[in-house]
Short mmCIF file of C-alpha atoms and ligand atoms in Angstrom, two decimals:
data_model
loop_
_atom_site.label_atom_id
_atom_site.label_comp_id
_atom_site.label_asym_id
_atom_site.label_seq_id
_atom_site.Cartn_x
_atom_site.Cartn_y
_atom_site.Cartn_z
CA MET E 1 -3.99 -22.59 -3.32
CA SER E 2 -4.94 -25.05 -0.63
CA ASP E 3 -7.95 -23.21 0.83
CA SER E 4 -11.09 -22.91 -1.27
CA PHE E 5 -12.73 -20.20 0.89
CA PHE E 6 -10.80 -17.37 -0.80
CA HIS E 7 -10.43 -19.17 -4.10
CA THR E 8 -12.27 -18.86 -7.40
CA ASP E 9 -11.63 -20.82 -10.57
CA ASN E 10 -9.97 -18.95 -13.42
CA ARG E 11 -10.48 -15.43 -12.14
CA PRO E 12 -9.34 -13.27 -9.24
CA PHE E 13 -11.28 -13.22 -5.96
CA ILE E 14 -13.09 -9.90 -5.74
CA ILE E 15 -13.88 -8.12 -2.49
CA ALA E 16 -15.67 -4.82 -3.10
CA GLY E 17 -17.71 -2.37 -1.09
CA PRO E 18 -17.63 0.96 0.65
CA CYS E 19 -14.81 2.14 2.86
CA SER E 20 -17.44 2.70 5.59
CA VAL E 21 -21.05 1.77 6.10
CA GLU E 22 -22.68 5.21 6.22
CA SER E 23 -26.38 4.32 6.40
CA ARG E 24 -28.67 1.36 5.88
CA GLU E 25 -29.75 2.80 2.50
CA GLN E 26 -26.16 3.18 1.31
CA LEU E 27 -25.29 -0.39 2.31
CA THR E 28 -28.45 -1.86 0.81
CA GLN E 29 -27.98 0.05 -2.43
CA ILE E 30 -24.33 -0.85 -2.90
CA THR E 31 -24.93 -4.50 -2.01
CA ALA E 32 -27.75 -4.81 -4.55
CA SER E 33 -25.69 -3.19 -7.31
CA LEU E 34 -22.57 -5.22 -6.55
CA GLN E 35 -24.60 -8.44 -6.47
CA ALA E 36 -26.09 -7.52 -9.85
CA THR E 37 -22.63 -7.38 -11.45
CA GLN E 38 -22.16 -11.09 -10.60
CA GLN E 39 -18.45 -10.38 -10.35
CA VAL E 40 -18.11 -9.85 -6.62
CA ASP E 41 -17.37 -12.63 -4.14
CA MET E 42 -17.43 -10.67 -0.92
CA ILE E 43 -18.67 -7.27 0.21
CA ARG E 44 -16.28 -5.20 2.30
CA CYS E 45 -17.67 -2.56 4.63
CA GLY E 46 -16.04 -0.88 7.60
CA VAL E 47 -18.19 -0.41 10.68
CA TRP E 48 -15.38 0.68 13.03
CA LYS E 49 -13.08 3.12 11.29
CA PRO E 50 -9.54 3.58 12.60
CA ARG E 51 -8.94 7.27 11.94
CA THR E 52 -5.40 8.57 11.81
CA ARG E 53 -6.45 11.80 13.50
CA PRO E 54 -9.44 12.47 15.76
CA GLY E 55 -12.56 14.22 14.62
CA GLY E 56 -13.58 12.19 11.56
CA PHE E 57 -16.36 9.68 10.99
CA GLU E 58 -15.61 6.64 13.15
CA GLY E 59 -18.21 4.21 11.81
CA LEU E 60 -21.68 3.13 12.90
CA GLY E 61 -20.72 0.05 14.92
CA GLU E 62 -23.15 -2.68 15.92
CA PRO E 63 -26.33 -1.41 14.18
CA ALA E 64 -24.48 -1.72 10.87
CA LEU E 65 -23.75 -5.37 11.67
CA GLU E 66 -27.50 -5.98 11.99
CA TRP E 67 -28.07 -4.51 8.52
CA ILE E 68 -25.30 -6.73 7.16
CA ALA E 69 -26.88 -9.80 8.78
CA ALA E 70 -30.20 -8.94 7.11
CA LEU E 71 -28.50 -8.54 3.71
CA ARG E 72 -26.67 -11.84 4.16
CA ALA E 73 -30.02 -13.54 4.58
CA GLN E 74 -31.33 -11.75 1.49
CA TYR E 75 -28.32 -12.64 -0.72
CA PRO E 76 -27.19 -16.15 0.26
CA GLY E 77 -24.51 -16.25 -2.46
CA LEU E 78 -22.78 -13.17 -1.16
CA ARG E 79 -20.36 -12.98 1.76
CA PHE E 80 -19.46 -9.97 3.91
CA CYS E 81 -16.34 -8.81 5.69
CA CYS E 82 -15.60 -6.05 8.22
CA GLU E 83 -12.49 -4.62 9.84
CA VAL E 84 -11.75 -5.65 13.42
CA ALA E 85 -9.24 -4.03 15.74
CA ARG E 86 -10.31 -5.31 19.16
CA PRO E 87 -11.57 -8.63 20.57
CA GLU E 88 -15.01 -7.02 21.18
CA HIS E 89 -15.23 -6.33 17.45
CA VAL E 90 -14.53 -9.98 16.72
CA GLU E 91 -17.18 -11.12 19.18
CA LEU E 92 -19.78 -8.82 17.63
CA CYS E 93 -18.89 -9.95 14.11
CA LEU E 94 -19.18 -13.60 15.13
CA ARG E 95 -22.50 -12.93 16.83
CA HIS E 96 -23.85 -11.36 13.63
CA GLY E 97 -22.59 -14.15 11.38
CA ILE E 98 -20.07 -12.02 9.44
CA ASP E 99 -18.20 -14.30 7.00
CA ALA E 100 -14.75 -12.77 7.26
CA VAL E 101 -12.87 -10.04 9.07
CA TRP E 102 -9.80 -8.07 8.15
CA ILE E 103 -7.10 -6.69 10.39
CA GLY E 104 -6.19 -3.20 9.21
CA ALA E 105 -2.77 -1.68 8.62
CA ARG E 106 -2.92 0.33 11.84
CA THR E 107 -3.50 -2.84 13.86
CA SER E 108 -1.50 -5.57 12.11
CA GLY E 109 1.79 -3.94 13.15
CA ASN E 110 0.98 -4.35 16.85
CA PRO E 111 1.77 -7.87 18.09
CA PHE E 112 -0.26 -7.35 21.31
CA SER E 113 -3.38 -6.36 19.38
CA VAL E 114 -2.92 -9.15 16.85
CA GLY E 115 -2.39 -11.62 19.70
CA GLU E 116 -5.66 -10.55 21.33
CA LEU E 117 -7.52 -10.77 18.02
CA ALA E 118 -6.02 -14.20 17.41
CA GLN E 119 -7.31 -15.39 20.79
CA ALA E 120 -10.80 -14.07 20.02
CA LEU E 121 -10.71 -15.78 16.61
CA ARG E 122 -9.36 -19.11 17.92
CA GLY E 123 -10.76 -22.03 15.95
CA CYS E 124 -13.40 -19.90 14.20
CA ASP E 125 -14.80 -21.06 10.89
CA ILE E 126 -14.52 -17.66 9.24
CA GLY E 127 -12.03 -15.91 6.98
CA VAL E 128 -9.34 -13.60 8.31
CA LEU E 129 -7.52 -11.18 6.04
CA VAL E 130 -4.35 -9.60 7.37
CA LYS E 131 -3.35 -6.30 5.81
CA ASN E 132 0.28 -5.35 5.71
CA PRO E 133 1.33 -3.03 8.55
CA ILE E 134 1.94 0.64 7.74
CA ALA E 135 5.71 0.09 7.92
CA ALA E 136 7.44 -2.08 5.31
CA ASP E 137 8.55 -4.64 7.89
CA ILE E 138 7.92 -8.00 6.28
CA ASN E 139 8.57 -9.87 9.53
CA LEU E 140 5.84 -7.89 11.27
CA TRP E 141 3.38 -8.76 8.49
CA GLN E 142 4.42 -12.40 8.43
CA GLY E 143 4.31 -12.51 12.23
CA ALA E 144 0.73 -11.18 12.29
CA ILE E 145 -0.32 -13.84 9.78
CA GLU E 146 1.44 -16.55 11.77
CA ARG E 147 -0.23 -15.43 15.00
CA ILE E 148 -3.61 -15.86 13.29
CA MET E 149 -2.66 -19.17 11.68
CA GLN E 150 -1.47 -20.58 15.01
CA THR E 151 -4.99 -20.36 16.40
CA ASP E 152 -6.49 -22.59 13.73
CA VAL E 153 -8.68 -19.98 12.15
CA ALA E 154 -10.24 -21.71 9.17
CA HIS E 155 -9.24 -19.43 6.30
CA VAL E 156 -6.43 -16.89 6.16
CA ALA E 157 -5.29 -14.50 3.43
CA ALA E 158 -3.03 -11.47 3.20
CA ILE E 159 -3.88 -8.06 1.80
CA HIS E 160 -1.14 -5.94 0.29
CA ARG E 161 -2.19 -2.29 0.65
CA GLY E 162 1.20 -0.58 0.36
CA PHE E 163 3.40 1.19 2.89
CA TYR E 164 3.40 4.74 4.11
CA LEU E 165 6.64 6.64 3.54
CA TYR E 166 7.10 10.29 4.41
CA HIS E 167 7.46 12.51 1.30
CA ASP E 168 9.09 9.91 -0.90
CA GLY E 169 7.91 11.51 -4.13
CA CYS E 170 5.76 8.51 -5.05
CA PRO E 171 2.37 9.67 -6.36
CA TYR E 172 0.52 6.94 -4.46
CA ARG E 173 -0.87 7.27 -0.94
CA ASN E 174 1.04 4.16 0.07
CA LYS E 175 4.04 2.89 -1.81
CA PRO E 176 3.46 -0.59 -3.26
CA LEU E 177 6.99 -1.96 -2.66
CA TRP E 178 5.92 -5.00 -4.67
CA GLU E 179 9.03 -6.84 -3.61
CA VAL E 180 7.63 -7.14 -0.08
CA ALA E 181 4.49 -8.93 -1.32
CA ILE E 182 6.62 -11.13 -3.57
CA GLU E 183 8.82 -12.07 -0.62
CA LEU E 184 5.74 -12.84 1.53
CA GLN E 185 4.48 -15.12 -1.22
CA ARG E 186 7.84 -16.89 -1.20
CA ARG E 187 7.84 -17.27 2.58
CA LEU E 188 4.22 -18.43 2.89
CA PRO E 189 3.51 -20.45 -0.23
CA GLY E 190 -0.16 -21.27 -0.70
CA LEU E 191 -1.35 -18.21 1.23
CA PRO E 192 -3.72 -16.16 -0.96
CA ILE E 193 -2.45 -12.59 -1.38
CA PHE E 194 -4.89 -9.92 -2.43
CA CYS E 195 -4.08 -6.39 -3.54
CA ASP E 196 -5.94 -3.36 -2.16
CA PRO E 197 -5.29 -0.81 -4.91
CA SER E 198 -7.66 1.69 -3.24
CA HIS E 199 -5.56 2.30 -0.14
CA MET E 200 -2.38 1.84 -2.15
CA GLY E 201 -3.22 4.47 -4.76
CA GLY E 202 -5.24 6.85 -2.60
CA HIS E 203 -7.00 8.05 -5.74
CA ARG E 204 -9.24 6.19 -8.16
CA ARG E 205 -7.05 7.34 -11.06
CA TYR E 206 -4.35 4.87 -10.00
CA LEU E 207 -6.45 1.75 -9.55
CA GLN E 208 -6.14 0.43 -13.07
CA GLU E 209 -2.35 0.58 -13.26
CA LEU E 210 -1.93 -0.86 -9.76
CA MET E 211 -4.27 -3.76 -10.50
CA ALA E 212 -2.44 -4.48 -13.74
CA THR E 213 0.91 -4.65 -11.96
CA ALA E 214 -0.52 -6.78 -9.15
CA SER E 215 -1.98 -9.12 -11.76
CA ASP E 216 1.37 -9.43 -13.56
CA LEU E 217 2.93 -10.38 -10.23
CA GLY E 218 0.40 -13.17 -9.70
CA CYS E 219 -1.89 -11.67 -7.07
CA ASN E 220 -4.91 -13.82 -6.22
CA GLY E 221 -7.56 -11.15 -5.86
CA TYR E 222 -8.43 -7.58 -5.03
CA MET E 223 -10.11 -5.58 -2.30
CA ILE E 224 -11.57 -2.47 -3.92
CA GLU E 225 -13.51 0.35 -2.30
CA VAL E 226 -16.81 0.95 -4.09
CA HIS E 227 -19.39 3.53 -3.05
CA PRO E 228 -22.75 4.40 -4.67
CA HIS E 229 -21.65 8.08 -4.80
CA PRO E 230 -17.91 8.33 -4.11
CA GLU E 231 -17.95 12.12 -4.18
CA THR E 232 -20.18 12.18 -1.07
CA ALA E 233 -18.31 9.45 0.85
CA LEU E 234 -17.62 10.16 4.51
CA THR E 235 -14.22 8.44 4.33
CA ASP E 236 -11.71 7.90 1.52
CA GLY E 237 -13.83 9.65 -1.13
CA ASP E 238 -11.00 10.19 -3.62
CA GLN E 239 -10.10 6.54 -3.91
CA GLN E 240 -13.57 4.98 -4.13
CA VAL E 241 -15.20 4.15 -7.46
CA ASP E 242 -18.86 3.64 -8.23
CA VAL E 243 -20.18 0.30 -9.44
CA ALA E 244 -19.75 1.24 -13.11
CA GLY E 245 -16.16 2.16 -12.26
CA LEU E 246 -15.60 -1.25 -10.70
CA VAL E 247 -17.03 -3.06 -13.71
CA ALA E 248 -14.76 -1.01 -16.00
CA LEU E 249 -11.74 -1.81 -13.84
CA LEU E 250 -12.48 -5.54 -13.90
CA ALA E 251 -12.96 -5.43 -17.68
CA SER E 252 -9.68 -3.62 -18.13
CA LEU E 253 -7.96 -6.13 -15.86
CA GLU E 254 -9.30 -8.96 -18.00
CA ALA E 255 -8.16 -7.15 -21.17
CA HIS E 256 -4.76 -6.62 -19.60
CA LYS E 257 -4.36 -10.33 -18.96
CA HIS E 258 -5.18 -11.23 -22.54
CA ALA E 259 -3.61 -8.27 -24.29
CA ASP E 260 -0.48 -8.50 -26.31
CA THR E 261 1.51 -8.29 -23.15
CA VAL E 262 4.72 -6.72 -24.40
CA GLU E 263 3.16 -3.26 -24.55
CA MET E 264 1.37 -3.76 -21.22
CA GLN E 265 4.47 -5.01 -19.50
CA LEU E 266 6.46 -2.11 -20.93
CA ASN E 267 3.87 0.27 -19.49
CA THR E 268 4.07 -1.33 -16.08
CA LEU E 269 7.83 -1.21 -16.07
CA ARG E 270 7.83 2.38 -17.31
CA GLN E 271 5.54 3.35 -14.47
CA GLN E 272 8.04 1.85 -12.06
CA ILE E 273 10.88 3.75 -13.78
CA ASP E 274 8.88 7.00 -13.59
CA ALA E 275 8.32 6.53 -9.87
CA ILE E 276 12.02 5.85 -9.29
CA ASP E 277 13.07 8.89 -11.37
CA GLU E 278 10.67 11.06 -9.42
CA ARG E 279 12.38 9.95 -6.21
CA LEU E 280 15.83 10.49 -7.72
CA ILE E 281 15.02 14.07 -8.68
CA GLN E 282 13.46 14.78 -5.28
CA ALA E 283 16.52 13.31 -3.59
CA MET E 284 18.84 15.50 -5.72
CA GLY E 285 16.85 18.56 -4.69
CA GLU E 286 17.22 17.61 -1.03
CA ARG E 287 20.92 16.94 -1.52
CA MET E 288 21.52 20.40 -3.02
CA THR E 289 19.60 22.04 -0.18
CA ILE E 290 21.99 20.35 2.25
CA SER E 291 24.96 21.47 0.12
CA ARG E 292 23.82 25.08 0.55
CA LYS E 293 23.73 24.65 4.34
CA ILE E 294 27.19 23.10 4.20
CA ALA E 295 28.45 26.09 2.18
CA ARG E 296 27.29 28.48 4.92
CA LEU E 297 29.03 26.45 7.62
CA LYS E 298 32.26 26.20 5.59
CA MET E 299 32.24 29.98 5.19
CA THR E 300 32.10 30.54 8.93
CA ASP E 301 35.27 28.44 9.18
CA HIS E 302 36.89 29.96 6.04
CA MET E 303 36.97 26.57 4.33
CA GLU E 304 37.03 25.97 0.57
CA ALA E 305 33.98 24.43 -1.06
CA TYR E 306 36.07 21.59 -2.46
CA GLN E 307 37.45 19.27 0.23
CA PRO E 308 39.49 16.56 -1.56
CA GLN E 309 39.70 14.24 1.43
CA ARG E 310 35.94 14.18 1.94
CA TRP E 311 35.36 13.73 -1.80
CA ASN E 312 37.75 10.77 -2.02
CA GLU E 313 36.20 9.10 1.00
CA LEU E 314 32.64 9.71 -0.25
CA LEU E 315 33.45 8.30 -3.67
CA ARG E 316 35.11 5.26 -2.13
CA GLN E 317 32.03 4.53 0.00
CA ARG E 318 29.62 4.95 -2.89
CA LEU E 319 31.70 2.68 -5.13
CA THR E 320 31.75 0.00 -2.43
CA THR E 321 27.96 0.13 -2.11
CA ALA E 322 27.58 0.14 -5.89
CA GLN E 323 29.80 -2.89 -6.22
CA SER E 324 27.86 -4.79 -3.54
CA ILE E 325 24.69 -4.53 -5.60
CA GLY E 326 26.34 -5.17 -8.95
CA LEU E 327 26.27 -1.63 -10.34
CA ASP E 328 28.98 -0.75 -12.85
CA PRO E 329 31.65 1.29 -10.97
CA HIS E 330 32.45 3.40 -14.06
CA PHE E 331 28.83 4.48 -14.26
CA VAL E 332 28.66 5.26 -10.53
CA ARG E 333 31.92 7.22 -10.70
CA LYS E 334 30.65 9.33 -13.61
CA LEU E 335 27.33 9.86 -11.82
CA TYR E 336 29.05 11.00 -8.62
CA GLU E 337 31.47 13.24 -10.47
CA ALA E 338 28.48 15.02 -11.97
CA ILE E 339 26.66 15.25 -8.62
CA HIS E 340 29.78 16.45 -6.82
CA GLU E 341 30.54 19.03 -9.50
CA GLU E 342 27.04 20.42 -9.17
CA SER E 343 27.30 20.41 -5.38
CA ILE E 344 30.57 22.39 -5.51
CA ARG E 345 29.05 24.79 -8.04
CA THR E 346 26.05 25.30 -5.74
CA GLN E 347 28.27 25.86 -2.71
CA GLU E 348 30.48 28.34 -4.56
CA GLU E 349 27.37 30.17 -5.69
CA VAL E 350 26.25 30.51 -2.06
CA MET E 351 29.73 31.63 -1.00
CA GLY E 352 30.02 34.08 -3.91
CA ASN E 353 26.64 35.61 -3.20
CA ALA E 354 27.49 35.99 0.47
CA GLY E 355 30.77 37.69 -0.52
CA VAL E 356 28.96 40.20 -2.71
CA HIS E 357 26.42 41.25 -0.08
C1 PEP G 1 -9.88 0.18 5.17
O1 PEP G 1 -9.77 -0.87 4.53
O2 PEP G 1 -10.87 0.90 5.14
C2 PEP G 1 -8.70 0.64 5.95
C3 PEP G 1 -8.81 1.40 7.03
O3 PEP G 1 -7.58 0.23 5.37
P1 PEP G 1 -6.04 0.23 5.84
O4 PEP G 1 -6.01 -0.53 7.14
O5 PEP G 1 -5.40 -0.46 4.70
O6 PEP G 1 -5.62 1.66 5.97
MN1 MN G 2 -10.80 3.14 3.36
#
């Protein structure tokens, strides 16, 4: 990596801290405990919270920046970062000497907002971390990073926090889609990419496995939400860990890197297989629900469940797609014969039941 600001020798860069600053006591307490671990490079703490829906805790704003400034003076080795969404946020962060800012997933997908933030950050000697946008549009993520880079901000990094997909069957809050981060790495070589397993997983139970996968893929660091008492957190309580939890996660990450990696890699790959199978089963369920609707429509037109022309055309299309991605056509044919047979059985069941009543 070319930039030393977000770089550490021989270990990942660690950003840790609460989702939101909730009080001076909470911030002081978490900063002291994180500093004591000697494993944290930067404290994260949100002071303006972008809430998906109205009514929740929206952050404490400028007073929290004053507390951060006081803690910075108290712990010279520690750096602090906050989320910014508007130029006024940037100005306030600069005024209070904040070391780095991040652009959140709800903002990085908006080129106007990113453009305004870039202007406010022009030439600043601070760090800027750009989270991936909510949607898995790599160009939008890359574009946001480029807009920041164009203004000669001193230090830039990306944060991969996963992508929201509606009911995709994935157990995580945001789907990792690791391939997007890998592609970003390819397009912007030298750019540090950090993983935010907290917003990716949405629950602390997933942090360990997500960090292990990110590590296998060569990620440069992590942004992890840590709260003195996660169960009382005003935002994102399920996904925050306490300081002991963070220390355990970092130890397990270290063990993962040195472990006999065959078993670890198998686990990672099996997790990916499990997630894909989950989606396959969900998709089959949705497909059969549609088949039942089709059966009802066919009945109103006195059609048979089995429509050879449609089946031949469907199979032809699926085999073409399969071939284009190198899937064995014999396998795909067998798979579709089984799916189609079940679809016809389901439709005939609907038609038979309707006939009986
Ligand atoms: C956050 O980091 O607290 C946050 C709001 O994250 P994201 O933009 O990834 O949702
Ligand atoms: Mn959060």
